[in-house]
DNA sequence: AAATATCTACGATAGATTTCGTATATGCAA
DNA sequence: TTGCATATACGAAATCTATCGTAGATATTT
């Protein structure tokens, strides 16, 4: 039980953009966020500065315009998010979570196949 | 897209107890929470009062000591939690979520069977 | 070079959440 | 019945998060 990645709602929005685009200036992140939400530029800037203090991102300050990069990976965040809801609402049952997920958010046929293939890895390998 | 169940962190802790135990007094909930965290009795009380205002719980006030009951079900909260992480860290891919969940939190053989059976429901029904 | 645009830094505010202290009511025991 | 334990109610502080305005530095344009 080492790392607790717990970005806030606003931080997650920013991480999304960084994950999708890789290296980004504050302006780039802000433009992207402004598509679905309207808040000021300095709001995004401030959040990203705080994320830097927290170690969620790193930045290159050699030029006037700083360039940011996510330090937490999407996978890290996924694992944390899963751990959290598993330990709270799902009382630790992975199977419950999986079945709920498949039940309410219908997967496509190809996704279902992918999952089945994945499961087959665990099919008593040494029979 | 009807209901957004978004209990806070503290509210979730309380809901846990109510889901596990059913009807509870503030004292009972507090004792349980105090096992893993130390905060005062009135803190728990206040939170539960707020949850009552928000409609997350109901309470019987006929006796001096009030008895609380969750109004949100665990399933409601599960659905909300899943929706949320699907739309943020998992970019809408149920398959990614499922595979991640199975990958990091190994399921037992019987759980795997349960999931496979579940998936078979969707096997091209009209061949 | 002067005006304009763009950037970072930073303080301040607003709102939500958590925390607690204190007042007051109620039940129980000596 | 007097005192003690335990409840609820409620206001207020402490924290966190998000938001923005403004100052000052650095480019860019004319």
Coordinates of C-alpha atoms (C1' of nucleotides) in Angstrom, one line a residue:
Chain A
X1 CA 0.0 0.0 0.0
X2 CA 2.4 2.6 -1.2
X3 CA 1.1 5.4 -3.2
X4 CA -2.2 7.2 -2.9
X5 CA -2.9 9.2 -6.1
X6 CA -5.8 11.4 -5.3
X7 CA -6.1 14.2 -7.8
X8 CA -9.0 16.5 -7.3
X9 CA -11.8 16.9 -9.8
X10 CA -10.1 19.9 -11.4
X11 CA -6.7 18.3 -11.4
X12 CA -8.1 15.3 -13.2
X13 CA -9.4 17.4 -16.0
X14 CA -6.0 18.8 -16.5
X15 CA -4.3 15.4 -16.4
X16 CA -6.7 14.2 -19.1
X17 CA -5.4 16.8 -21.4
X18 CA -1.8 16.1 -20.5
X19 CA -2.3 12.4 -21.0
X20 CA -3.9 12.9 -24.4
X21 CA -1.5 15.5 -25.7
X22 CA 1.7 14.8 -23.9
X23 CA 3.7 18.0 -23.4
X24 CA 1.5 21.1 -23.0
X25 CA 1.6 24.7 -22.2
X26 CA -0.9 26.1 -19.8
X27 CA -2.5 27.8 -22.7
X28 CA -3.0 24.6 -24.6
X29 CA -4.5 22.9 -21.6
X30 CA -6.7 25.8 -21.0
X31 CA -8.1 26.0 -24.5
X32 CA -9.0 22.3 -24.3
X33 CA -10.7 22.7 -21.0
X34 CA -12.5 25.8 -22.1
X35 CA -14.4 23.7 -24.6
X36 CA -16.5 22.1 -22.0
X37 CA -16.4 24.5 -19.2
X38 CA -15.8 28.2 -18.9
X39 CA -13.3 29.4 -16.4
X40 CA -10.5 31.9 -16.7
X41 CA -7.0 31.3 -17.9
X42 CA -5.4 32.1 -14.5
X43 CA -7.6 29.4 -12.9
X44 CA -6.0 26.7 -15.0
X45 CA -2.6 28.3 -14.5
X46 CA -3.0 28.3 -10.7
X47 CA -4.2 24.7 -10.7
X48 CA -1.2 23.6 -12.7
X49 CA 1.1 25.4 -10.4
X50 CA -0.4 23.7 -7.4
X51 CA -0.1 20.3 -9.2
X52 CA 3.5 21.1 -9.7
X53 CA 4.0 21.7 -6.0
X54 CA 2.2 18.4 -5.3
X55 CA 4.4 16.6 -7.7
X56 CA 1.6 15.6 -10.1
X57 CA 3.3 17.2 -13.0
X58 CA 6.8 18.5 -13.9
X59 CA 7.6 21.5 -16.1
X60 CA 10.3 22.9 -18.2
X61 CA 10.8 26.6 -17.3
X62 CA 13.8 27.3 -19.5
X63 CA 11.6 29.4 -21.9
X64 CA 9.2 32.1 -20.9
X65 CA 6.3 29.8 -21.6
X66 CA 6.6 26.8 -19.4
X67 CA 5.9 23.3 -20.7
X68 CA 4.2 20.8 -18.5
X69 CA 4.2 17.1 -18.4
X70 CA 2.2 14.6 -16.3
X71 CA 4.2 12.7 -13.8
X72 CA 1.3 10.4 -12.8
X73 CA 0.4 8.1 -15.5
X74 CA -3.2 7.3 -16.6
X75 CA -2.6 3.8 -15.4
X76 CA -1.6 5.0 -11.9
X77 CA -4.7 7.0 -11.7
X78 CA -6.8 4.1 -13.0
X79 CA -5.4 1.8 -10.4
X80 CA -6.0 4.3 -7.6
X81 CA -9.5 5.0 -8.7
X82 CA -10.3 1.3 -8.8
X83 CA -8.7 0.6 -5.5
X84 CA -10.7 3.3 -3.9
X85 CA -14.1 2.3 -5.1
X86 CA -13.3 -1.3 -4.5
X87 CA -12.6 -0.6 -0.9
X88 CA -15.6 1.6 -0.4
X89 CA -18.7 0.8 -2.4
X90 CA -17.7 -2.6 -3.7
X91 CA -16.5 -4.1 -0.4
X92 CA -13.5 -5.6 -2.1
X93 CA -15.3 -7.8 -4.6
X94 CA -13.7 -7.5 -8.0
X95 CA -16.3 -9.7 -9.5
X96 CA -19.2 -7.5 -8.3
X97 CA -17.4 -4.5 -9.8
X98 CA -16.9 -6.2 -13.1
X99 CA -20.4 -7.5 -13.4
X100 CA -21.8 -4.1 -12.5
X101 CA -19.6 -2.4 -15.0
X102 CA -20.7 -4.8 -17.8
X103 CA -24.3 -4.6 -16.7
X104 CA -24.8 -0.9 -16.8
X105 CA -22.4 0.1 -19.5
X106 CA -23.0 -2.4 -22.3
X107 CA -19.8 -3.3 -24.0
X108 CA -19.5 -3.9 -27.7
X109 CA -19.1 -7.4 -29.1
X110 CA -15.4 -6.9 -29.7
X111 CA -14.9 -5.7 -26.2
X112 CA -16.7 -8.7 -24.8
X113 CA -14.4 -10.9 -26.9
X114 CA -11.4 -9.1 -25.6
X115 CA -12.5 -9.7 -22.0
X116 CA -13.2 -13.3 -22.7
X117 CA -9.8 -13.8 -24.2
X118 CA -8.3 -12.1 -21.2
X119 CA -10.1 -14.4 -18.9
X120 CA -9.0 -17.5 -20.8
X121 CA -5.5 -16.9 -19.7
X122 CA -6.6 -18.1 -16.3
X123 CA -8.3 -21.2 -17.5
X124 CA -6.6 -24.0 -15.6
X125 CA -3.4 -23.9 -17.7
X126 CA -2.1 -27.2 -16.6
X127 CA -4.9 -29.7 -17.2
Chain B
X1 CA -29.0 10.8 -16.8
X2 CA -31.2 11.3 -13.8
X3 CA -29.5 11.0 -10.5
X4 CA -26.1 12.0 -9.4
X5 CA -25.2 10.4 -6.1
X6 CA -22.1 12.1 -4.9
X7 CA -21.5 11.5 -1.2
X8 CA -18.4 13.2 0.1
X9 CA -15.6 11.1 1.5
X10 CA -16.9 11.4 5.0
X11 CA -20.4 10.7 4.0
X12 CA -19.3 7.5 2.3
X13 CA -17.7 6.3 5.5
X14 CA -20.9 6.7 7.3
X15 CA -22.9 5.0 4.5
X16 CA -20.6 2.0 4.7
X17 CA -21.6 1.5 8.3
X18 CA -25.2 2.0 7.6
X19 CA -25.1 -0.4 4.6
X20 CA -23.4 -3.1 6.7
X21 CA -25.4 -2.7 9.9
X22 CA -28.8 -1.5 8.7
X23 CA -30.4 0.7 11.3
X24 CA -27.9 2.6 13.5
X25 CA -27.6 5.3 16.1
X26 CA -25.1 8.0 15.7
X27 CA -23.1 6.3 18.5
X28 CA -22.9 3.0 16.7
X29 CA -21.8 4.6 13.5
X30 CA -19.2 6.6 15.4
X31 CA -17.8 3.7 17.3
X32 CA -17.3 1.9 14.0
X33 CA -15.6 4.9 12.3
X34 CA -13.5 5.5 15.3
X35 CA -11.8 2.2 14.8
X36 CA -9.9 3.5 11.8
X37 CA -9.9 7.2 12.3
X38 CA -10.0 9.5 15.3
X39 CA -12.5 12.2 15.3
X40 CA -15.0 13.4 17.8
X41 CA -18.5 12.2 18.4
X42 CA -20.1 15.5 17.4
X43 CA -18.3 15.3 14.1
X44 CA -20.1 12.2 13.2
X45 CA -23.3 13.6 14.5
X46 CA -23.0 16.7 12.5
X47 CA -22.2 14.8 9.3
X48 CA -25.2 12.6 9.8
X49 CA -27.4 15.6 10.4
X50 CA -26.2 17.1 7.1
X51 CA -26.8 13.8 5.3
X52 CA -30.3 13.9 6.6
X53 CA -30.8 17.4 5.2
X54 CA -29.5 16.2 1.9
X55 CA -31.8 13.2 1.9
X56 CA -29.0 10.6 2.0
X57 CA -30.4 9.1 5.1
X58 CA -33.7 9.1 7.0
X59 CA -34.1 8.9 10.8
X60 CA -36.6 8.0 13.4
X61 CA -36.7 10.7 16.1
X62 CA -39.5 9.2 18.2
X63 CA -37.0 8.3 21.0
X64 CA -34.4 10.5 22.5
X65 CA -31.7 8.6 20.6
X66 CA -32.4 8.9 16.9
X67 CA -32.1 5.9 14.6
X68 CA -30.7 6.4 11.2
X69 CA -31.1 4.4 7.9
X70 CA -29.4 4.9 4.6
X71 CA -31.7 6.1 1.8
X72 CA -29.2 5.7 -1.0
X73 CA -28.5 2.0 -1.7
X74 CA -25.0 0.6 -2.1
X75 CA -26.0 -0.2 -5.7
X76 CA -26.8 3.4 -6.4
X77 CA -23.5 4.4 -5.1
X78 CA -21.7 1.7 -7.1
X79 CA -23.3 2.9 -10.3
X80 CA -22.4 6.5 -9.6
X81 CA -18.8 5.6 -8.7
X82 CA -18.4 3.5 -11.8
X83 CA -19.9 6.1 -14.1
X84 CA -17.5 8.7 -12.7
X85 CA -14.3 6.8 -13.1
X86 CA -15.4 5.5 -16.5
X87 CA -15.9 9.1 -17.7
X88 CA -12.7 10.3 -16.3
X89 CA -9.7 8.0 -16.0
X90 CA -11.0 5.3 -18.2
X91 CA -12.2 7.5 -21.1
X92 CA -15.4 5.6 -21.4
X93 CA -13.9 2.1 -22.1
X94 CA -15.6 -0.5 -20.0
X95 CA -13.3 -3.1 -21.4
X96 CA -10.2 -1.2 -20.1
X97 CA -11.8 -0.9 -16.7
X98 CA -12.7 -4.6 -16.5
X99 CA -9.3 -5.8 -17.6
X100 CA -7.5 -3.4 -15.3
X101 CA -9.7 -4.5 -12.4
X102 CA -9.0 -8.2 -13.1
X103 CA -5.4 -7.5 -13.7
X104 CA -4.5 -5.8 -10.5
X105 CA -7.0 -7.5 -8.2
X106 CA -6.8 -11.1 -9.0
X107 CA -10.1 -12.8 -8.9
X108 CA -10.7 -16.3 -7.7
X109 CA -11.4 -19.1 -10.2
X110 CA -15.0 -19.1 -9.2
X111 CA -15.3 -15.4 -9.7
X112 CA -13.7 -15.8 -13.1
X113 CA -16.3 -18.5 -14.0
X114 CA -19.1 -16.2 -12.8
X115 CA -17.9 -13.5 -15.1
X116 CA -17.5 -15.8 -18.1
X117 CA -21.0 -17.1 -17.6
X118 CA -22.2 -13.6 -17.4
X119 CA -20.5 -12.7 -20.7
X120 CA -22.0 -15.7 -22.4
X121 CA -25.4 -14.1 -22.2
X122 CA -24.2 -11.8 -24.9
X123 CA -22.9 -14.5 -27.2
X124 CA -24.4 -13.8 -30.6
X125 CA -27.9 -14.8 -29.6
X126 CA -29.3 -15.1 -33.1
X127 CA -26.9 -17.2 -35.0
Chain C
dA1 C1' 11.4 52.6 -28.7
dA2 C1' 6.7 52.5 -27.4
dA3 C1' 2.6 50.2 -27.3
dT4 C1' 0.5 45.8 -27.0
dA5 C1' 0.0 41.0 -26.0
dT6 C1' 1.2 37.1 -23.3
dC7 C1' 3.2 34.8 -19.5
dT8 C1' 4.1 33.7 -14.5
dA9 C1' 3.4 34.6 -9.7
dC10 C1' 0.7 35.5 -6.0
dG11 C1' -2.8 37.1 -2.9
dA12 C1' -7.6 37.2 -1.9
dT13 C1' -12.3 35.4 -2.1
dA14 C1' -16.0 32.1 -2.2
dG15 C1' -17.9 27.7 -1.4
dA16 C1' -17.8 23.1 0.3
dT17 C1' -16.4 19.8 3.8
dT18 C1' -14.7 18.5 8.1
dT19 C1' -14.0 19.4 12.7
dC20 C1' -15.2 20.7 17.3
dG21 C1' -17.0 23.4 21.4
dT22 C1' -20.9 24.7 23.8
dA23 C1' -25.7 25.0 25.0
dT24 C1' -29.6 22.5 26.1
dA25 C1' -32.7 18.6 26.7
dT26 C1' -33.5 14.0 28.4
dG27 C1' -33.0 9.8 30.9
dC28 C1' -31.0 7.3 34.8
dA29 C1' -28.9 6.4 39.3
dA30 C1' -27.9 7.4 44.0
Chain D
dT1 C1' -34.6 15.3 43.7
dT2 C1' -30.1 16.1 42.7
dG3 C1' -26.5 15.0 40.0
dC4 C1' -24.3 12.5 36.2
dA5 C1' -24.2 10.5 31.6
dT6 C1' -25.6 10.9 27.1
dA7 C1' -28.4 13.0 23.2
dT8 C1' -29.3 16.6 19.8
dA9 C1' -28.8 21.2 17.9
dC10 C1' -26.1 24.7 16.3
dG11 C1' -22.6 28.1 15.5
dA12 C1' -18.0 28.7 14.3
dA13 C1' -13.2 27.6 13.1
dA14 C1' -10.1 25.1 10.1
dT15 C1' -9.1 23.1 5.6
dC16 C1' -9.4 22.3 0.8
dT17 C1' -10.7 23.5 -3.7
dA18 C1' -11.7 26.5 -7.3
dT19 C1' -11.9 30.9 -9.0
dC20 C1' -10.2 35.3 -10.3
dG21 C1' -7.8 40.0 -10.3
dT22 C1' -3.7 42.3 -10.5
dA23 C1' 1.2 43.0 -10.6
dG24 C1' 5.3 42.5 -12.9
dA25 C1' 8.3 40.2 -16.4
dT26 C1' 9.1 39.1 -21.1
dA27 C1' 8.1 38.9 -26.0
dT28 C1' 6.2 40.9 -30.3
dT29 C1' 4.5 44.3 -33.2
dT30 C1' 4.3 48.7 -35.3

